Coordinates of C-alpha atoms and ligand atoms in Angstrom, one line a residue:
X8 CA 25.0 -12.5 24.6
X9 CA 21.4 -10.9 24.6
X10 CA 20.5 -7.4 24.9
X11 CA 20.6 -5.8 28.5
X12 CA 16.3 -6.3 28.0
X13 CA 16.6 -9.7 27.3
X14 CA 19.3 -10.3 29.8
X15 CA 17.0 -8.6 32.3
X16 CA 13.7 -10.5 31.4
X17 CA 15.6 -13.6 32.5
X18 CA 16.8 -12.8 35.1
X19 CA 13.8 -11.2 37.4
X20 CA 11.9 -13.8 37.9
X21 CA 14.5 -15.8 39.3
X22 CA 14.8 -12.4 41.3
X23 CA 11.6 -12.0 42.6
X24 CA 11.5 -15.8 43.2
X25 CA 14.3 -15.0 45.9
X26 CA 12.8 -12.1 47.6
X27 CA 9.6 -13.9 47.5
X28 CA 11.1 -17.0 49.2
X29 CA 13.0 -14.6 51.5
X30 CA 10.1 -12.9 52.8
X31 CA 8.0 -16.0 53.0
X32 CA 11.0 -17.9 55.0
X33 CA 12.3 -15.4 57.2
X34 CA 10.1 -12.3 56.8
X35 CA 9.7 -11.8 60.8
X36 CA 13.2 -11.8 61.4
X37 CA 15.0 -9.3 63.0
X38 CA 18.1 -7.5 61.3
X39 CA 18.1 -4.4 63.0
X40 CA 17.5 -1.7 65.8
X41 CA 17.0 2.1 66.1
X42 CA 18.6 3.8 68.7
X43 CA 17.5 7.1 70.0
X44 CA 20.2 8.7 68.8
X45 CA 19.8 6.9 65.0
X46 CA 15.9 8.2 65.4
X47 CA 17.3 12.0 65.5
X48 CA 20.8 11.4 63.7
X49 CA 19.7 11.0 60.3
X50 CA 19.4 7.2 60.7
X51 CA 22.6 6.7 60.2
X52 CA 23.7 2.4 60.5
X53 CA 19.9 1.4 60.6
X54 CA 19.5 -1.4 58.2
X55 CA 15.8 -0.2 56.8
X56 CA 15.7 -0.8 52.7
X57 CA 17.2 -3.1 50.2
X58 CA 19.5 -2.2 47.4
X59 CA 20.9 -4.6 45.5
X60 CA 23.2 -3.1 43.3
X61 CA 26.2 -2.4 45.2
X62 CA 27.1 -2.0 48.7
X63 CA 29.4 0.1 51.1
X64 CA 31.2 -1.5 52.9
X65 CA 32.8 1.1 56.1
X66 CA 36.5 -0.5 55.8
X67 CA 36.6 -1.0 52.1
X68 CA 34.5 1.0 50.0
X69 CA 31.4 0.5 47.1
X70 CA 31.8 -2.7 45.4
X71 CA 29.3 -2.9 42.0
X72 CA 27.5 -6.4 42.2
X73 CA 30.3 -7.6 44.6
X74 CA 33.3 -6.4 42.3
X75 CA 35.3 -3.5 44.7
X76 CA 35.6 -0.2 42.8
X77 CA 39.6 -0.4 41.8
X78 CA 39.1 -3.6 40.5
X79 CA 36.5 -2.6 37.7
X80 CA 37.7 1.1 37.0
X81 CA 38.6 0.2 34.0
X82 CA 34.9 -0.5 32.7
X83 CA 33.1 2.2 30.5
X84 CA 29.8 3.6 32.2
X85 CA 27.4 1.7 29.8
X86 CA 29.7 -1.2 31.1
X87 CA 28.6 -0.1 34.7
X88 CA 25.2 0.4 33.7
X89 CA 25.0 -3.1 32.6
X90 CA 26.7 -4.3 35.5
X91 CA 24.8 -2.5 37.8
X92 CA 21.5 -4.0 36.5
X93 CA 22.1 -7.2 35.6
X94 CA 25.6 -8.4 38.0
X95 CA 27.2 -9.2 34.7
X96 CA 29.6 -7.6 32.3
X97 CA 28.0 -7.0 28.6
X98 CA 30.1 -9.0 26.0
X99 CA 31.3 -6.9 23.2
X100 CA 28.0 -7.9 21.1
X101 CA 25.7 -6.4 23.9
X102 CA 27.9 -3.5 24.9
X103 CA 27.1 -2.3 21.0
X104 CA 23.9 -3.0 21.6
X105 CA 23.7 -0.8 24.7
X106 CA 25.2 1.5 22.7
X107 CA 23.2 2.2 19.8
X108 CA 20.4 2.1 22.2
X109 CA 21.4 5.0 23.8
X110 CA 22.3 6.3 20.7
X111 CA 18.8 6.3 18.7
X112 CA 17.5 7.9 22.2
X113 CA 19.9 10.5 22.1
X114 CA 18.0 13.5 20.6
X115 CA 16.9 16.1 23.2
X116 CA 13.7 17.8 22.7
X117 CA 13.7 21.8 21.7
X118 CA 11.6 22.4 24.3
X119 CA 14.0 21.6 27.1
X120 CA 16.8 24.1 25.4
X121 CA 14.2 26.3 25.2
X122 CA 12.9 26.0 28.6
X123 CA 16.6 26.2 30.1
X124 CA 17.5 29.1 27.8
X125 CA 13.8 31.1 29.0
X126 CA 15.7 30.5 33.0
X127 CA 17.6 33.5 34.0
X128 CA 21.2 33.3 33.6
X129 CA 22.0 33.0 37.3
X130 CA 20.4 29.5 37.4
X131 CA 22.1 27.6 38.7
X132 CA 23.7 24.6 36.9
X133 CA 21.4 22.2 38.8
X134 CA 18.6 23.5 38.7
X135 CA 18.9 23.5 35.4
X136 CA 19.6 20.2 35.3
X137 CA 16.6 18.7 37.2
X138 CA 14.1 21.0 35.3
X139 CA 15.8 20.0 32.2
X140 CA 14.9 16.1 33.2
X141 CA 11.8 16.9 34.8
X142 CA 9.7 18.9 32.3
X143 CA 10.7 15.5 30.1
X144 CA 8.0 13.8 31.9
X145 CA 5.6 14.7 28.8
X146 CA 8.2 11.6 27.0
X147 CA 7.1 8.6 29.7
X148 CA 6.6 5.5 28.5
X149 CA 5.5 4.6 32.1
X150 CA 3.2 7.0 32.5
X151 CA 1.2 6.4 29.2
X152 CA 1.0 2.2 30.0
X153 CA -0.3 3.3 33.1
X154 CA -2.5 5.3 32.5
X155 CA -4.0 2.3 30.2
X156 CA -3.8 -0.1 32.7
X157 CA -0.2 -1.6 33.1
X158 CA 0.0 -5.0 34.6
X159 CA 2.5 -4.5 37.9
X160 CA 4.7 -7.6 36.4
X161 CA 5.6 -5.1 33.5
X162 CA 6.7 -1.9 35.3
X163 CA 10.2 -2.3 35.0
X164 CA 9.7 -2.7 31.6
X165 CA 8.3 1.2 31.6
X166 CA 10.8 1.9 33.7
X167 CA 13.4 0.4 31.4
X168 CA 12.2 2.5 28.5
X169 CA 12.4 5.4 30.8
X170 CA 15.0 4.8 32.0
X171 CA 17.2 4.7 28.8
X172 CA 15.9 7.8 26.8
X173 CA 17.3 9.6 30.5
X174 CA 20.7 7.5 30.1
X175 CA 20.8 8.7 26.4
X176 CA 19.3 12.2 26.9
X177 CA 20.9 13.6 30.4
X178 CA 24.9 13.6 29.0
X179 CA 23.5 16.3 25.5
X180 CA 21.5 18.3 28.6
X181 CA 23.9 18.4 31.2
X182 CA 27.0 19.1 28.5
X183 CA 24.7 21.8 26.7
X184 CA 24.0 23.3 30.2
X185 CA 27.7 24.1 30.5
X186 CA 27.6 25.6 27.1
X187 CA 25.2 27.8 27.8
X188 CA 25.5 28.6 31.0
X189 CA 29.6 29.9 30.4
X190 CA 28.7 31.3 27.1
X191 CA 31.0 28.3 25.2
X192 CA 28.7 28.5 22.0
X193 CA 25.8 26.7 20.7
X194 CA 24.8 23.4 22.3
X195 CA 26.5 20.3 21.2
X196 CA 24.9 17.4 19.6
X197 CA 25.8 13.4 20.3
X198 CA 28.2 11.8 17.9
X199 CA 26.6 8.7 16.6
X200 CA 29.2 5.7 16.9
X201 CA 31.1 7.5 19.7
X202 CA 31.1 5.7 23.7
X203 CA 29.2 7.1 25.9
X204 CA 31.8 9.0 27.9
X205 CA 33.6 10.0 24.8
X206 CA 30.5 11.4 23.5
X207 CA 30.1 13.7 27.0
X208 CA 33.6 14.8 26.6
X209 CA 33.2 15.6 23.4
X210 CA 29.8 17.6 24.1
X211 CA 31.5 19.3 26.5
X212 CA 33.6 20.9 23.9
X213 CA 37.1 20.6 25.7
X214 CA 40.2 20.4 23.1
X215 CA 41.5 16.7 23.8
X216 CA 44.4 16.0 21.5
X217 CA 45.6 12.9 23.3
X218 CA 42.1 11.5 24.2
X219 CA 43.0 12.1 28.0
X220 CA 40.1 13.7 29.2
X221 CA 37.5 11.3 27.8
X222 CA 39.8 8.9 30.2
X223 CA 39.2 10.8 32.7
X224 CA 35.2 11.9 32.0
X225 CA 34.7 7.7 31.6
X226 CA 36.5 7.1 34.9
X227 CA 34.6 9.6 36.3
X228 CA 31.5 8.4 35.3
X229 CA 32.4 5.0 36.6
X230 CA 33.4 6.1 39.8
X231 CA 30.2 8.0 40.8
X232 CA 27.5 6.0 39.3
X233 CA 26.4 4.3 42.7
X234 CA 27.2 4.3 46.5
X235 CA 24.6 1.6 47.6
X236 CA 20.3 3.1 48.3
X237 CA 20.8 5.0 51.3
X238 CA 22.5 7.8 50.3
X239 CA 20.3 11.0 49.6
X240 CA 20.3 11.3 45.9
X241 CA 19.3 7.5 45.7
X242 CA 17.3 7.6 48.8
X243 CA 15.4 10.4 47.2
X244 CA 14.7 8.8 44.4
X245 CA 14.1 5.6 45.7
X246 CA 11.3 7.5 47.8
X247 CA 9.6 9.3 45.0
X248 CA 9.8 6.4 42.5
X249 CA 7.9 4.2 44.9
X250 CA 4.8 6.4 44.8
X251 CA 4.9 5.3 41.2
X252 CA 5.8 8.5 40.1
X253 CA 7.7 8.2 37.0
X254 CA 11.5 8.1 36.5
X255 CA 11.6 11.8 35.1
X256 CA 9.9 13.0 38.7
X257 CA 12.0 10.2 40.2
X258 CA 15.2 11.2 39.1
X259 CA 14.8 15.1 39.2
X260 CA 14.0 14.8 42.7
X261 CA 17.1 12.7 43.4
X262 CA 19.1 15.3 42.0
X263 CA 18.1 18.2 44.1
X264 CA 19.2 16.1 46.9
X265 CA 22.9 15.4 45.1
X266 CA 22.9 20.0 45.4
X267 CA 23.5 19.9 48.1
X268 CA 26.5 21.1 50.0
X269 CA 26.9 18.2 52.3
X270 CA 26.2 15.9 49.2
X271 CA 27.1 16.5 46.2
X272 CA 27.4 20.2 46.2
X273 CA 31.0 19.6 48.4
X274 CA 33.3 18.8 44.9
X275 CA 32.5 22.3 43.8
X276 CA 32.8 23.6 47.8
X277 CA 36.4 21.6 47.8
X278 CA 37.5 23.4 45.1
X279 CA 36.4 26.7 46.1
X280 CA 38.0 25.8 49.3
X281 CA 41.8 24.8 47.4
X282 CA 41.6 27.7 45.5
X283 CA 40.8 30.0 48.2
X284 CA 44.1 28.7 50.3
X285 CA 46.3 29.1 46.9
X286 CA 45.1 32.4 46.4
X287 CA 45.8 33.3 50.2
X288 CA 49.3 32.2 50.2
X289 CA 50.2 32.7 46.5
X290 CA 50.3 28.8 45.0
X291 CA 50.7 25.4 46.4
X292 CA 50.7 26.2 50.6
X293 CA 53.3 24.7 53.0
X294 CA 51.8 22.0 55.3
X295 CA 52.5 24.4 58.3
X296 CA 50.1 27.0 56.0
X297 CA 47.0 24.4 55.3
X298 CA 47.2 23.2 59.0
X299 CA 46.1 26.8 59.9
X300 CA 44.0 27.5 57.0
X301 CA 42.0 24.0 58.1
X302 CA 41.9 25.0 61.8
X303 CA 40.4 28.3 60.8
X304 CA 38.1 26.9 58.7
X305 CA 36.8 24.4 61.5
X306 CA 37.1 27.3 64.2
X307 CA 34.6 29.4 62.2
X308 CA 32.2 26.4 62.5
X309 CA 32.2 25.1 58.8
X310 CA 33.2 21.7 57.6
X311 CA 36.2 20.6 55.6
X312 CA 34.9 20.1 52.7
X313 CA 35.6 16.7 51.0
X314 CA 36.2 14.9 54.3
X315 CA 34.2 12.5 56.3
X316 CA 31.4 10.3 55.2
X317 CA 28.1 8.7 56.5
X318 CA 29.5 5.2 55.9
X319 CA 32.8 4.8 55.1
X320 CA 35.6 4.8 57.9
X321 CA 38.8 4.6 55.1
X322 CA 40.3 6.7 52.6
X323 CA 37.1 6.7 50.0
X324 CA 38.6 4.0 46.7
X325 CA 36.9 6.8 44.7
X326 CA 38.9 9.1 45.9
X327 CA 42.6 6.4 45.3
X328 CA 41.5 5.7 42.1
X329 CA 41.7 9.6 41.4
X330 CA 45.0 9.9 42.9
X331 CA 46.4 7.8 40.7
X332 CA 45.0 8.9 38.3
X333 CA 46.1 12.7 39.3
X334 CA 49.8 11.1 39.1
X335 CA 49.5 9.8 36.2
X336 CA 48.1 12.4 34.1
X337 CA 49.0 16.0 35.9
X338 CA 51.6 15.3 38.6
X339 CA 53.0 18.9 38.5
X340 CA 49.5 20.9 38.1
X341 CA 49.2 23.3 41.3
X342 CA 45.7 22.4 42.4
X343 CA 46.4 18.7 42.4
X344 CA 49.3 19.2 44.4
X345 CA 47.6 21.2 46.7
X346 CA 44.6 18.7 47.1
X347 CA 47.7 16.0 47.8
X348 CA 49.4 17.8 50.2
X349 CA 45.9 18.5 52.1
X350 CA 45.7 14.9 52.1
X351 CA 48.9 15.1 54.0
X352 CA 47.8 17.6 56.7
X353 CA 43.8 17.3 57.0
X354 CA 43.4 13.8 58.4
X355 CA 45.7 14.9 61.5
X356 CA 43.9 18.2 62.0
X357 CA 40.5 16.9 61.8
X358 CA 41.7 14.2 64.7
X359 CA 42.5 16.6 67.0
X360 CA 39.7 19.1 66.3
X361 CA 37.9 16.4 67.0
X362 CA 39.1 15.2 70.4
X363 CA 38.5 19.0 71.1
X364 CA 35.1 19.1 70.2
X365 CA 34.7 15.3 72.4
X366 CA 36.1 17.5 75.4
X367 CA 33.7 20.4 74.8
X368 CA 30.7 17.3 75.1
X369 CA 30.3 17.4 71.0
X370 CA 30.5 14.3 68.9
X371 CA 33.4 12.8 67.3
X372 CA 33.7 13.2 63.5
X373 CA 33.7 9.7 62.7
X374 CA 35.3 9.8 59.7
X375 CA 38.9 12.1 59.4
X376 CA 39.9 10.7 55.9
X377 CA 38.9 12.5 52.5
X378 CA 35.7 11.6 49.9
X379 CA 35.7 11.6 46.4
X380 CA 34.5 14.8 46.7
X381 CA 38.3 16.1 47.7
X382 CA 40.0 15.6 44.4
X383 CA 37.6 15.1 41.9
X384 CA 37.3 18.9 41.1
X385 CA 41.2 19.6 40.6
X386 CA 41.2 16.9 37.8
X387 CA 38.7 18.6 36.1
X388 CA 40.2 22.2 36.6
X389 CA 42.9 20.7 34.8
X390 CA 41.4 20.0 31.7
X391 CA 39.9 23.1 31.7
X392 CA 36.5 22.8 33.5
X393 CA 37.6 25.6 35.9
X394 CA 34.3 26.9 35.9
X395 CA 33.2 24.9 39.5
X396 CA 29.6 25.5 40.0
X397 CA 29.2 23.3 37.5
X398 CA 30.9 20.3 39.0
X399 CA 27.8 19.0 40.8
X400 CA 25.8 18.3 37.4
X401 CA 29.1 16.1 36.0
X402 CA 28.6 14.1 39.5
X403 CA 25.2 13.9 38.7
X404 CA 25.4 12.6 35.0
X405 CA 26.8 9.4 36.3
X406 CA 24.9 9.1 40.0
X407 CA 21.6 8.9 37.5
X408 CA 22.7 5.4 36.4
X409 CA 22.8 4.3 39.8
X410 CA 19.2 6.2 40.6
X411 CA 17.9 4.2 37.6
X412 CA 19.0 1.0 37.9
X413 CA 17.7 1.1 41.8
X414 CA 14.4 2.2 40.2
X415 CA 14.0 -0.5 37.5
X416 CA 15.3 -3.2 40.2
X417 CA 12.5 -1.7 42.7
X418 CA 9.9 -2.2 39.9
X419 CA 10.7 -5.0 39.0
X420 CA 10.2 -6.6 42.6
X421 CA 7.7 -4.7 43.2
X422 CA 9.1 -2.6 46.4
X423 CA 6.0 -0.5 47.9
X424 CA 5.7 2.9 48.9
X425 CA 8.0 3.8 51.4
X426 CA 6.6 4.9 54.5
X427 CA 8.0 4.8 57.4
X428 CA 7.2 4.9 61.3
X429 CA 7.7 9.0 62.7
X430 CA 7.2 8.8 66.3
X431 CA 7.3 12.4 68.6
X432 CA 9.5 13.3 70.9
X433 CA 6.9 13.2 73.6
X434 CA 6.4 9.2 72.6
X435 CA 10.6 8.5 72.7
X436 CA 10.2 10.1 76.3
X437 CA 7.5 8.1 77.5
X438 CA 9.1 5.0 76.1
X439 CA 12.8 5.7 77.7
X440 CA 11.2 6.8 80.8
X441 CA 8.9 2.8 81.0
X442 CA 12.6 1.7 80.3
X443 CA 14.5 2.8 82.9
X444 CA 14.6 1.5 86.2
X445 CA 12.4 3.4 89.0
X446 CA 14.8 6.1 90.9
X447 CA 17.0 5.9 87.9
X448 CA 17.7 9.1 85.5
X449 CA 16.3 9.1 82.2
X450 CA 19.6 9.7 80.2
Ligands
NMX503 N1 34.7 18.9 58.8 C1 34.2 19.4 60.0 N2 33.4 18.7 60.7 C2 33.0 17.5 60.3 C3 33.5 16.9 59.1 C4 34.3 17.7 58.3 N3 34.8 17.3 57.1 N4 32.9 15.7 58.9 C5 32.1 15.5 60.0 N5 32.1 16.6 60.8 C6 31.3 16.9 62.0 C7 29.9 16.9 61.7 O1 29.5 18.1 61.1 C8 29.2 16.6 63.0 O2 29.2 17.7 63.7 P1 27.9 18.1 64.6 O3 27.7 17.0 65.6 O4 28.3 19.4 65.3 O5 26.7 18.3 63.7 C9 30.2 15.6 63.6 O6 31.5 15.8 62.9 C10 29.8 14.2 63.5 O7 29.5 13.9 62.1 P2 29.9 12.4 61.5 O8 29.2 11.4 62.3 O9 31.4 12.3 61.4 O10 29.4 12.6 60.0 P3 27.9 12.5 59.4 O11 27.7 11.1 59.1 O12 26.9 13.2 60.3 O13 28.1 13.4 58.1 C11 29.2 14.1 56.1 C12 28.8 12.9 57.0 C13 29.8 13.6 54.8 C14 28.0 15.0 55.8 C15 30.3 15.0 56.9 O14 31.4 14.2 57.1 C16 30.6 16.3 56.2 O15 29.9 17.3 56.4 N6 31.7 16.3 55.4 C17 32.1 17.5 54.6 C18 31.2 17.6 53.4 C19 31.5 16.5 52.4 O16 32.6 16.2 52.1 N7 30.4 15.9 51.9 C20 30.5 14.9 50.8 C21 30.1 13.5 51.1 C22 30.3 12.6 50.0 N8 29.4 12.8 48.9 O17 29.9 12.8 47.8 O18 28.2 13.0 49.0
MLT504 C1 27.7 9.2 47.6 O1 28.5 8.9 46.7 O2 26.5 9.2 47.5 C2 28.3 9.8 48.8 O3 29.6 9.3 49.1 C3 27.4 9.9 50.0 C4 26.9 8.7 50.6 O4 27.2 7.5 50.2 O5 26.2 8.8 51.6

């Protein structure tokens, strides 16, 4: 097989032939409508932008490309990478390919380890992370072709290039953050010849005799690499790339949307939360305990942390796939039981705090079952990651994947700026009011 380049250069035209047709066929068709409510609930269900490299589906989860999540867990992240850009799995010859790419990019510049080590030490791990990517803009390629006049056909290229010194680059940051951050030593360099999530694991400077927590840093780099273009990391992105800003703006903007809390901040507020209930009642609570430890919780107005979600309506696959994974690998460790047993009790208390809040006029929550957000933290406290604030960046090493290959996809057909319609709330009264019937009330 080709390189993922060449793999790509043959496949976008016949991609931009489609959209092209698409548009040009059925461009003033109708696919959705915006409800009032949508208008001032965060658009939530209105079909407004395109991402073609996975989907959500409510009852069943991501699938990559069409392949659902468990089915494909098994693939490497420069697997997924591939996949999510092109819908096809590398063969061996362009998976090492891939991977010497990302290899020769691999080499951080000292300025960023200077510029993060200048922050003061309560920065937080994020920010450290998008500065870290976003003072790289000085590196891209797509800003210097365009600057010289870049034909529009060959943006994704730039973006390619862009794309991959991030993919190569953001693992050595993001593991050297930790380091520095919790005082674990110098920085760690990439290992030429090692995989991708090896190489992380390894950066990361955790002993792993048995090789079992690169397992688990690859699965969780697979699992979090994409959740369709609507989300707000992507959605961020998505926004700030298509004012042609480069993928180093793009990217860091994306991530300060992944900190926070009801993002990607909640893996770090979920543990906080399980180890706040262990300390409370001395190791792994009773059901009878958590019940009233999540009532309080939602009685003092705050959220569970790690339940719910925008889309989904199901126990998140993400968050199966780390089950089994939790049984496999750490069955007896405290915190995992914990998380398990408050995926016993919390689906059942959120449902009834929730017909409570429908009899005190407040929404439902739509959603009473748990995110990957709910265990992803207690399998990385058990390698020895305790040190939480600094979950958010891991999510965030493999969510860039997803934010690039939705940028290079965007350039490549060509997606304009996003912009759309605000309307006032004096214009949604005028137009409900020319709605409703004479004599009738407005709402
Ligand atoms: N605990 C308490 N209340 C909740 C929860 C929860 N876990 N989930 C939803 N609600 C509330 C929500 O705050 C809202 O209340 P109000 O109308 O008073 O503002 C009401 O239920 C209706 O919200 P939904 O329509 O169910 O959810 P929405 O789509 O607005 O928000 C989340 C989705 C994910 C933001 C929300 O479920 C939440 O805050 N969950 C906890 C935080 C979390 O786990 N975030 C991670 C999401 C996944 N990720 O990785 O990004
Ligand atoms: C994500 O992975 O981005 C989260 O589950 C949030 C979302 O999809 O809205």
């Amino acid at each position: 097989m080709a390189t993922l380049q060449d793999v790509l250069m043959e496949k976008i035209p016949a991609y931009r032939k489609e959209v092209h047709d698409l548009l040009e066929a059925k461009g003033d068709q109708v696919i959705s409508q915006v409800t009032v409510q949508q208008a001032y609930g965060g658009m939530r269900g209105v079909k407004g932008m395109i991402c073609d490299t996975s989907v959500v589906d409510p009852g069943l989860g991501v699938a990559v490309r069409g392949r659902p999540l468990l089915d494909i867990k098994h693939l490497w992240p420069e697997e997924v990478f591939f996949l999510l850009l092109t819908g096809e799995l590398p063969d061996a010859e362009a998976k090492a390919a891939l991977q010497r790419e990302l290899d020769r990019r691999s080499q951080v510049p000292e300025y960023v380890w200077n510029a993060l080590r200048a922050l003061p030490k309560d920065t937080s791990p994020m920010a450290l992370l998008a500065t870290g990517v976003l003072i790289m803009d000085r590196e891209s390629v797509f800003r210097k072709w365009y600057d010289k006049g870049m034909k529009r056909e060959d943006y994704w290229l730039a973006m390619l290039g862009d794309s991959l010194n991030i993919l190569a680059k953001l693992p050595v940051i993001a593991a050297g953050i930790y380091r520095i951050c919790y005082d674990h030593g110098s920085v760690m360099h990439w290992t030429h010849g090692l995989d991708y999530g090896a190489n992380f694991a390894n950066m990361l400077g955790i002993a792993d005799p048995a090789g079992n927590f690169a397992k688990l840093v690859r699965l969780y780099l697979n699992f979090h690499a994409d959740h369709e273009g609507g989300n707000v990391s992507a959605f961020t992105c998505h926004t700030v790339g298509s004012a042609l800003s480069d993928a180093y703006y793009a990217v860091s903007a994306g991530l300060n949307g992944l900190a926070g809390p009801l993002h990607g901040l909640a893996n770090q507020e979920c543990i906080a939360w399980i180890l706040q209930v262990m300390e409370k009642f001395d190791g792994v609570p009773t059901e009878e305990q958590l019940r009233d430890f999540a009532f309080k919780t939602l009685r003092s107005g705050r959220v569970v942390p790690g339940y719910g979600h925008a889309v989904l309506r199901v126990t998140d696959p993400r968050f199966t796939g780390f089950h089994d994974f939790g049984h496999e690998y750490l069955p007896d460790d405290p915190v995992f039981k914990t998380v398990d047993r408050v995926f016993t009790v919390v689906p059942q208390v959120l449902r009834e705090f929730s017909e409570e809040r429908v009899k005190a006029g407040k929404h439902p929550i739509a959603n009473c079952w748990p995110n990957v957000d709910a265990i992803s933290g207690s399998l990385m406290y058990h390698f020895g990651i305790t040190e939480f604030p600094y979950y958010t960046v891991l999510f965030s090493v493999s969510r860039v994947m997803g934010m690039l290959s939705q940028l290079i996809m965007n350039r490549a057909i060509g997606t304009p700026i996003t912009r759309p319609k605000s309307v006032s709330t004096h214009w949604i009264r005028q137009q409900v009011e020319a709605q409703t019937p004479a004599g009738a009330p407005a709402s």
